[in-house]
Coordinates of C-alpha atoms in Angstrom, one line a residue:
T98 CA 25.7 -16.7 -7.3
Y99 CA 29.4 -17.2 -6.7
L100 CA 29.2 -16.2 -3.0
E101 CA 26.0 -18.2 -2.4
K102 CA 28.0 -21.4 -3.0
E103 CA 30.9 -20.4 -0.7
D104 CA 31.0 -21.6 2.9
N105 CA 33.3 -18.8 4.0
W106 CA 33.1 -15.2 3.0
Y107 CA 36.5 -13.5 3.1
F108 CA 37.1 -9.8 3.6
S109 CA 37.4 -9.2 -0.2
D110 CA 34.0 -10.9 -0.6
L111 CA 32.5 -8.6 2.0
Q112 CA 33.8 -5.6 0.0
R113 CA 32.4 -7.1 -3.2
L114 CA 29.0 -7.6 -1.5
N115 CA 28.9 -4.0 -0.3
A116 CA 29.3 -2.9 -3.8
I117 CA 26.2 -4.8 -5.0
L118 CA 24.1 -4.7 -1.8
F119 CA 21.6 -2.3 -3.1
H120 CA 20.8 -4.7 -6.0
F121 CA 19.6 -7.6 -3.9
P122 CA 15.9 -8.2 -3.8
I123 CA 14.6 -7.2 -0.3
E124 CA 13.3 -10.7 0.3
S125 CA 16.8 -12.2 0.2
L126 CA 18.3 -9.4 2.3
P127 CA 17.8 -11.1 5.7
I128 CA 19.7 -14.1 4.6
V129 CA 22.5 -12.0 3.2
T130 CA 22.5 -9.9 6.4
D131 CA 22.9 -12.9 8.6
R132 CA 25.8 -14.3 6.6
L133 CA 27.4 -10.8 6.4
L134 CA 27.2 -10.3 10.2
N135 CA 28.6 -13.8 10.8
S136 CA 31.4 -13.2 8.4
I137 CA 32.2 -9.7 9.9
K138 CA 32.6 -11.4 13.3
K139 CA 35.7 -13.1 12.0
Y140 CA 37.4 -9.8 11.5
K141 CA 36.4 -8.2 14.8
D142 CA 40.0 -8.0 16.1
Y143 CA 41.4 -6.4 12.9
T144 CA 41.2 -2.6 13.2
T145 CA 41.9 -2.1 9.5
T146 CA 38.6 -3.7 8.6
K147 CA 36.5 -1.5 10.9
P148 CA 35.9 1.4 8.4
I149 CA 34.6 -1.0 5.7
E150 CA 32.5 -2.8 8.3
L151 CA 30.9 0.6 9.2
V152 CA 30.1 1.3 5.6
I153 CA 28.6 -2.1 5.1
L154 CA 26.4 -1.9 8.2
T155 CA 25.3 1.7 7.3
N156 CA 24.3 0.5 3.8
L157 CA 22.3 -2.3 5.2
A158 CA 20.5 0.0 7.6
T159 CA 19.8 2.4 4.7
I160 CA 18.2 -0.4 2.7
Y161 CA 16.1 -1.6 5.7
L162 CA 15.0 1.9 6.5
H163 CA 14.1 2.7 2.9
N164 CA 12.0 -0.4 2.8
N165 CA 10.2 0.4 6.0
L166 CA 11.7 -2.5 7.9
E167 CA 12.3 -0.6 11.1
K168 CA 13.1 -3.6 13.4
E169 CA 15.9 -4.7 11.0
C170 CA 17.1 -1.2 10.6
E171 CA 17.2 -0.7 14.4
K172 CA 19.2 -4.0 14.9
I173 CA 21.8 -3.0 12.3
T174 CA 21.9 0.7 13.5
K175 CA 22.7 -0.4 17.1
L176 CA 25.8 -2.1 15.6
T177 CA 26.8 1.0 13.7
L178 CA 26.3 3.2 16.7
E179 CA 28.8 1.1 18.8
L180 CA 31.3 0.9 16.0
A181 CA 31.1 4.6 15.3
K182 CA 31.8 5.3 19.0
N183 CA 34.8 2.9 19.0
L184 CA 36.1 4.5 15.8
K185 CA 35.4 8.0 17.1
R186 CA 33.5 8.8 13.9
Y187 CA 31.2 11.6 14.8
D188 CA 29.5 11.6 11.4
S189 CA 28.5 8.0 11.7
L190 CA 27.7 8.4 15.3
A191 CA 25.2 11.2 14.5
L192 CA 23.8 9.3 11.6
S193 CA 23.2 6.3 13.8
Q194 CA 21.6 8.4 16.5
V195 CA 19.2 9.9 14.0
R196 CA 18.4 6.5 12.4
L197 CA 17.9 4.9 15.8
G198 CA 15.6 7.8 16.7
I199 CA 13.6 7.3 13.6
C200 CA 13.2 3.5 14.3
R201 CA 12.3 4.0 17.9
K202 CA 10.2 7.2 17.3
D203 CA 12.6 9.0 19.7
D204 CA 12.6 12.7 18.9
E205 CA 15.3 13.4 21.6
L206 CA 17.7 11.0 20.0
I207 CA 17.0 12.4 16.5
H208 CA 17.6 15.9 17.9
K209 CA 20.9 14.8 19.6
G210 CA 22.2 13.4 16.3
M211 CA 21.2 16.4 14.3
E212 CA 22.8 18.8 16.8
L213 CA 26.1 16.9 16.5
L214 CA 26.0 17.3 12.7
R215 CA 25.2 21.0 13.1
L216 CA 28.2 21.4 15.5
T217 CA 30.5 19.7 13.0
E218 CA 29.0 21.6 10.0
E219 CA 28.1 18.4 8.1
T220 CA 25.6 20.2 5.9
D221 CA 25.3 17.5 3.2
L222 CA 24.6 14.8 5.8
I223 CA 22.2 17.2 7.6
Q224 CA 20.2 17.6 4.3
T225 CA 20.1 13.8 3.7
L226 CA 18.9 13.1 7.2
E227 CA 16.3 15.8 7.2
E228 CA 14.8 14.1 4.1
E229 CA 14.9 10.7 6.0
I230 CA 13.2 12.2 9.0
K231 CA 10.6 13.8 6.8
N232 CA 10.0 10.5 4.9
F233 CA 10.3 7.9 7.6
R234 CA 9.3 9.7 10.9

């Protein structure tokens, strides 16, 4: 309610939103997403905000995927993929590849992401994504 009235969302507001993102009704999420993406743009030149931005976008993609909104998930996941590449975060890169593969029904991209996770021995993330593949692919 507080943020809804605000014209500008500051970085601390984005962090607060990330904490409560999973509690929003799915119907209001596109509005929140648009405002979040516009607010994040203000911080594009600040490298210290990039890790939090990656978390926020990953959480948004998770919500969209788990609500079978593949187009929205794909849109957000493309952003996480580029950000993960820039940050050199192999775990987020692999996660983004798998999610994008799920959304696009691209088994090769899913395989590529899973292989990266196997190479880096990210067993917990592998298990999580195997469940997502099973449930959403």
